[in-house]
Coordinates of C-alpha atoms in Angstrom, one line a residue:
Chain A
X1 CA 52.1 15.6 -95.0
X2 CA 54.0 12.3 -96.3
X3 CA 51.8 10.4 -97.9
X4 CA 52.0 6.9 -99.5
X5 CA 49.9 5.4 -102.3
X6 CA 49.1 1.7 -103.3
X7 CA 47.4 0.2 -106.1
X8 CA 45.4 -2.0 -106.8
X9 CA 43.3 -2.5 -103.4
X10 CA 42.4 -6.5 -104.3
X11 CA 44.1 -8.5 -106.8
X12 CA 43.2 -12.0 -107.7
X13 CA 45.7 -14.7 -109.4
X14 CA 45.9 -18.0 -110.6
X15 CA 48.2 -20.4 -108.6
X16 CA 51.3 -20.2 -110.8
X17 CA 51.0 -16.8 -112.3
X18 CA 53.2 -13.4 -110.7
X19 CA 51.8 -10.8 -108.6
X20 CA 52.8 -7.1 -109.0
X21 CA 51.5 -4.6 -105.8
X22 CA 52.4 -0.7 -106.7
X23 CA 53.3 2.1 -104.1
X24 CA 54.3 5.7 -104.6
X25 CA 55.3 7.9 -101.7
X26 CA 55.4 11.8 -101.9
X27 CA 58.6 12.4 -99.2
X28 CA 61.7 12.8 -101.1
X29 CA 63.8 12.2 -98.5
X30 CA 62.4 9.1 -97.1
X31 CA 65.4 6.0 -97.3
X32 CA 63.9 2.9 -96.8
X33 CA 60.6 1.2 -98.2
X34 CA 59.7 -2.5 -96.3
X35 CA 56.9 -5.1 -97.3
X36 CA 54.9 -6.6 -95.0
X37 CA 52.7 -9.3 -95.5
X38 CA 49.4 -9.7 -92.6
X39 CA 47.4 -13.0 -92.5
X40 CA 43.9 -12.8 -91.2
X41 CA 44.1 -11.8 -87.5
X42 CA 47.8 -11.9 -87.3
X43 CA 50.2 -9.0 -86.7
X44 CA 51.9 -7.5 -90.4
X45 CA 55.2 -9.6 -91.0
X46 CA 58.1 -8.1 -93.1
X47 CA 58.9 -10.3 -96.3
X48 CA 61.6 -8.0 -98.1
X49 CA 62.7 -4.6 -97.8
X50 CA 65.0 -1.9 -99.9
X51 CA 67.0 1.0 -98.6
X52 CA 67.1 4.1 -100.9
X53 CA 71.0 3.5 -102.1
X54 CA 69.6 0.1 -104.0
X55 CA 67.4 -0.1 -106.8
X56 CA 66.1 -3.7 -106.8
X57 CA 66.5 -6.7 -104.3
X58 CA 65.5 -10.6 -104.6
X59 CA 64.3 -12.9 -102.6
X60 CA 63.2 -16.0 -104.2
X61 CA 60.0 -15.9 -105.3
X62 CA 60.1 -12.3 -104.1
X63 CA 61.4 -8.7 -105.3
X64 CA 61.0 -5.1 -104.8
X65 CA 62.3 -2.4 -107.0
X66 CA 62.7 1.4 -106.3
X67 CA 62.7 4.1 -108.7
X68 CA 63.6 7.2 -106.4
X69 CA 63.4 9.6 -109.2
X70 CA 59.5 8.6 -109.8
X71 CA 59.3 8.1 -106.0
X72 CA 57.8 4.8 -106.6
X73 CA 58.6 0.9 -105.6
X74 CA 56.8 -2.4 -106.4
X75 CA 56.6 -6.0 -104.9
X76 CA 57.2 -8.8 -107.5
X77 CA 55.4 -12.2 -106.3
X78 CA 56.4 -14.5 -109.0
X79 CA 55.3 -18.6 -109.3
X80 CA 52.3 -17.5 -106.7
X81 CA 51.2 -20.3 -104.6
X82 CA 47.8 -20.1 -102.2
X83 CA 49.5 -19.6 -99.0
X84 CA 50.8 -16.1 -100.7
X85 CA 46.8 -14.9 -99.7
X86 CA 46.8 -12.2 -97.5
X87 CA 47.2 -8.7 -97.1
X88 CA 50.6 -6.7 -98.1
X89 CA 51.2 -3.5 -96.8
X90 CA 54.6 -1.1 -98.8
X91 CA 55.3 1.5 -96.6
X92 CA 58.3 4.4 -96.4
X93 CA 60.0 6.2 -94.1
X94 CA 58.7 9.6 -93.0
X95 CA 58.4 11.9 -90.6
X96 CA 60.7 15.3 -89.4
X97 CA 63.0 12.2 -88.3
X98 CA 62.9 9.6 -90.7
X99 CA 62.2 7.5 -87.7
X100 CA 58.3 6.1 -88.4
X101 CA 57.1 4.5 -91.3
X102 CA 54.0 5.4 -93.3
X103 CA 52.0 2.5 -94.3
X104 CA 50.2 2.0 -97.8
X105 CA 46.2 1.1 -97.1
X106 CA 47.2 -2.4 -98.4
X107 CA 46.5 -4.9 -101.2
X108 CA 44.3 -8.1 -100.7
X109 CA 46.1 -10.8 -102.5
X110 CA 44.1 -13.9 -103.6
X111 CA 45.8 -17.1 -105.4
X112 CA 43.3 -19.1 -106.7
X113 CA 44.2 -22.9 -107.1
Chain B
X1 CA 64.3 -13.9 -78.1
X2 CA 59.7 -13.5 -77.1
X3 CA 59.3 -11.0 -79.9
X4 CA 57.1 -8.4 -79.2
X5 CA 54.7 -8.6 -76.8
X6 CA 51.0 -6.4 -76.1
X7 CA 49.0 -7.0 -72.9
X8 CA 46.0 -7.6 -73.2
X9 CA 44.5 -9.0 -76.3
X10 CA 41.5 -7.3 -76.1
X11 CA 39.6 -4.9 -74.6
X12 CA 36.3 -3.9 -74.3
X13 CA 35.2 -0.6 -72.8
X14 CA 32.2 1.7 -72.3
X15 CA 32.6 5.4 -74.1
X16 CA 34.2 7.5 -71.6
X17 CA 36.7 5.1 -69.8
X18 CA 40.5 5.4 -69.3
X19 CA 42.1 2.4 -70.7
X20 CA 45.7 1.3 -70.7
X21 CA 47.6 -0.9 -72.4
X22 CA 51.4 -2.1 -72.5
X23 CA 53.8 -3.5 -74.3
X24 CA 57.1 -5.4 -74.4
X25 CA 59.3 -4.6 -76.8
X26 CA 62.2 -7.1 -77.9
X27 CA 65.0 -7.3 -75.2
X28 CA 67.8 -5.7 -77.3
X29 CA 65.6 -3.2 -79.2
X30 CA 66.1 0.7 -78.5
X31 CA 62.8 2.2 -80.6
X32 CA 59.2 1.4 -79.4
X33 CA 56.4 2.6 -81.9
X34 CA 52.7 2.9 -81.4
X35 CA 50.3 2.2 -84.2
X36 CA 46.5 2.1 -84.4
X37 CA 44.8 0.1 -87.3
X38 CA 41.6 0.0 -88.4
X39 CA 39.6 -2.8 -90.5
X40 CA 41.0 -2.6 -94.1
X41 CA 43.5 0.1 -93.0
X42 CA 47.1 0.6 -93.0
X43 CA 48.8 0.9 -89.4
X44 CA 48.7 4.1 -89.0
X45 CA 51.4 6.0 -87.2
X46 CA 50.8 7.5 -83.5
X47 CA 54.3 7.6 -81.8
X48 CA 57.6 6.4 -81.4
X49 CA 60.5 6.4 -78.7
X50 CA 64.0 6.4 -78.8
X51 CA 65.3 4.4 -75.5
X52 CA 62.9 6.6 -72.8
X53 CA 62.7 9.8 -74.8
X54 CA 59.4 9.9 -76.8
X55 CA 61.1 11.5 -80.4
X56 CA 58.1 11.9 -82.7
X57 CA 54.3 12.0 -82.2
X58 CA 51.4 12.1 -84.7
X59 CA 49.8 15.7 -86.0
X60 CA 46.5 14.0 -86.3
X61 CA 47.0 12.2 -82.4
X62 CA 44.0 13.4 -79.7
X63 CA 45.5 15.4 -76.5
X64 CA 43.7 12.0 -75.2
X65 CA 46.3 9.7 -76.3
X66 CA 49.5 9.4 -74.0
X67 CA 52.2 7.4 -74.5
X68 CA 55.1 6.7 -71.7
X69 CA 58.4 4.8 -71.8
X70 CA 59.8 5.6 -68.5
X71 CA 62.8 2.7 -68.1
X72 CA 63.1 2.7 -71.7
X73 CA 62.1 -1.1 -71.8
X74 CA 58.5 -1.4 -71.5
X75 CA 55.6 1.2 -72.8
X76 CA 52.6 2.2 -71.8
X77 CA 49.8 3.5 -74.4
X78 CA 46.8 5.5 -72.5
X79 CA 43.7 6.6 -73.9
X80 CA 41.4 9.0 -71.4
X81 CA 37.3 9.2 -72.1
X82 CA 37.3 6.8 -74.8
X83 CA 35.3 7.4 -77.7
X84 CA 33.4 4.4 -80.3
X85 CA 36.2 6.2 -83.0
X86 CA 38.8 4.9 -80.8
X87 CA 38.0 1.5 -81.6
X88 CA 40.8 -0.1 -83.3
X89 CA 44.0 -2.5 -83.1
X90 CA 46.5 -1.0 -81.3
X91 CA 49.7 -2.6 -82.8
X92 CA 53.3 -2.3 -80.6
X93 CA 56.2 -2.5 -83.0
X94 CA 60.2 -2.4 -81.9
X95 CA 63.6 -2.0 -84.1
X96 CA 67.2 -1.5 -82.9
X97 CA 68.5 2.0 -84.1
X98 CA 72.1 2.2 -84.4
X99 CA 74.6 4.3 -86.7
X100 CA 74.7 1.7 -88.8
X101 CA 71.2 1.7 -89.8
X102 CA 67.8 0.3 -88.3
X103 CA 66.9 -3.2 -87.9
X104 CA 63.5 -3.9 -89.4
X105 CA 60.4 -3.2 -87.3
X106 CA 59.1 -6.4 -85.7
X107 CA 55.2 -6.3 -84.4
X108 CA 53.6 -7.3 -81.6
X109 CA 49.9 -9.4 -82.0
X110 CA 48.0 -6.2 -81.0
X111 CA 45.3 -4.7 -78.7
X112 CA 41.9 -4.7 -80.1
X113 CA 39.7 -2.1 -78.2
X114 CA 35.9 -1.7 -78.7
X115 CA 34.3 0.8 -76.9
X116 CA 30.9 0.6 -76.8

């Protein structure tokens, strides 16, 4: 079935320095890969996401890219500040619709001040 | 615009039990999805529904997991004989599905169940 990888599980950073999170999905025919950031005991909150017909996007201090031809996509966290600490979850399109997403097992992100 | 909203917060029920729970998607949105997480999981998919027609549910869902839409506004998410594996957060999550594309899902704060 669809599957969708992330790497690495926990990653620590000094305040200041970029973050890079890592997912690779096995559907090729899933379209549309969203971030989503979840604070301790808060629901998941998307932060960017990338539709299959663009192969980077920027928000500030944040960007994705996708390479459909490696099926994989990455979060960029650059000039990381504490408040970036949470949990980030990629996830992709999948299903005999397209219509659900499959969720990555998530990154622990730590900025250390 | 009340975003996404789960009733009730928690629940705590004895292996065995039916339990319900509902949620309230936002106003204007047409898809309704069920997810369960666990602790240090990913939500993982159970269902979703297109206005009142369920579209798409979960290989790996139990025959005791039922989901209704019935108005296609509001859901309702029942699990019969609960087992201590069905302990989880039950997240609600709601997008707007049009030709043009889907809006971004938008989650609800969750059920957490412990059955005990």
């Amino acid at each position: 079935g669809e599957n969708v990888e992330q790497h690495p599980s926990t990653l620590s950073v000094q305040e200041g320095d970029s973050a890079v999170i890592k997912c690779t999905y096995s559907d090729s025919a899933s379209n549309y890969f969203p971030w989503y950031k979840q604070e301790l005991g808060k629901r998941p909150q998307l932060i960017i996401d990338i539709r299959s017909n663009v192969g980077e996007k920027k928000d500030q201090r944040i960007a994705v890219t996708l390479n459909k031809t490696a099926k994989h996509f990455s979060l960029h966290i650059t000039e990381t500040q504490p408040e970036d600490s949470a949990v980030y979850f990629c996830a992709a399109t999948g299903g005999r619709s397209q219509g659900n997403l499959i969720f990555g097992k998530g990154t622990k992100l730590s900025v250390k001040p | 615009d009340t975003g996404v909203s789960q009733d009730p917060r928690h629940k705590i029920t004895k292996r065995g039990q039916n339990v319900t729970f509902r949620c309230d998607p936002i106003s204007e949105h047409n898809r309704l999805y069920w997810y369960r997480q666990t602790l240090g999981q990913g939500p993982e998919f159970l269902t979703y529904f297109q206005n009142e027609a369920q579209l798409e549910k979960s290989r790996l869902l139990s025959d005791r997991f039922s989901a209704e839409r019935p108005k296609g506004s509001f859901s309702t998410l029942e699990i019969q004989r609960t087992e201590q594996g069905d302990s989880a957060m039950y997240l609600c999550a709601s997008s707007q599905h049009s030709g043009q594309g889907d809006s971004p899902l938008h989650f609800g704060n969750g059920t957490r169940l412990t059955v005990t």
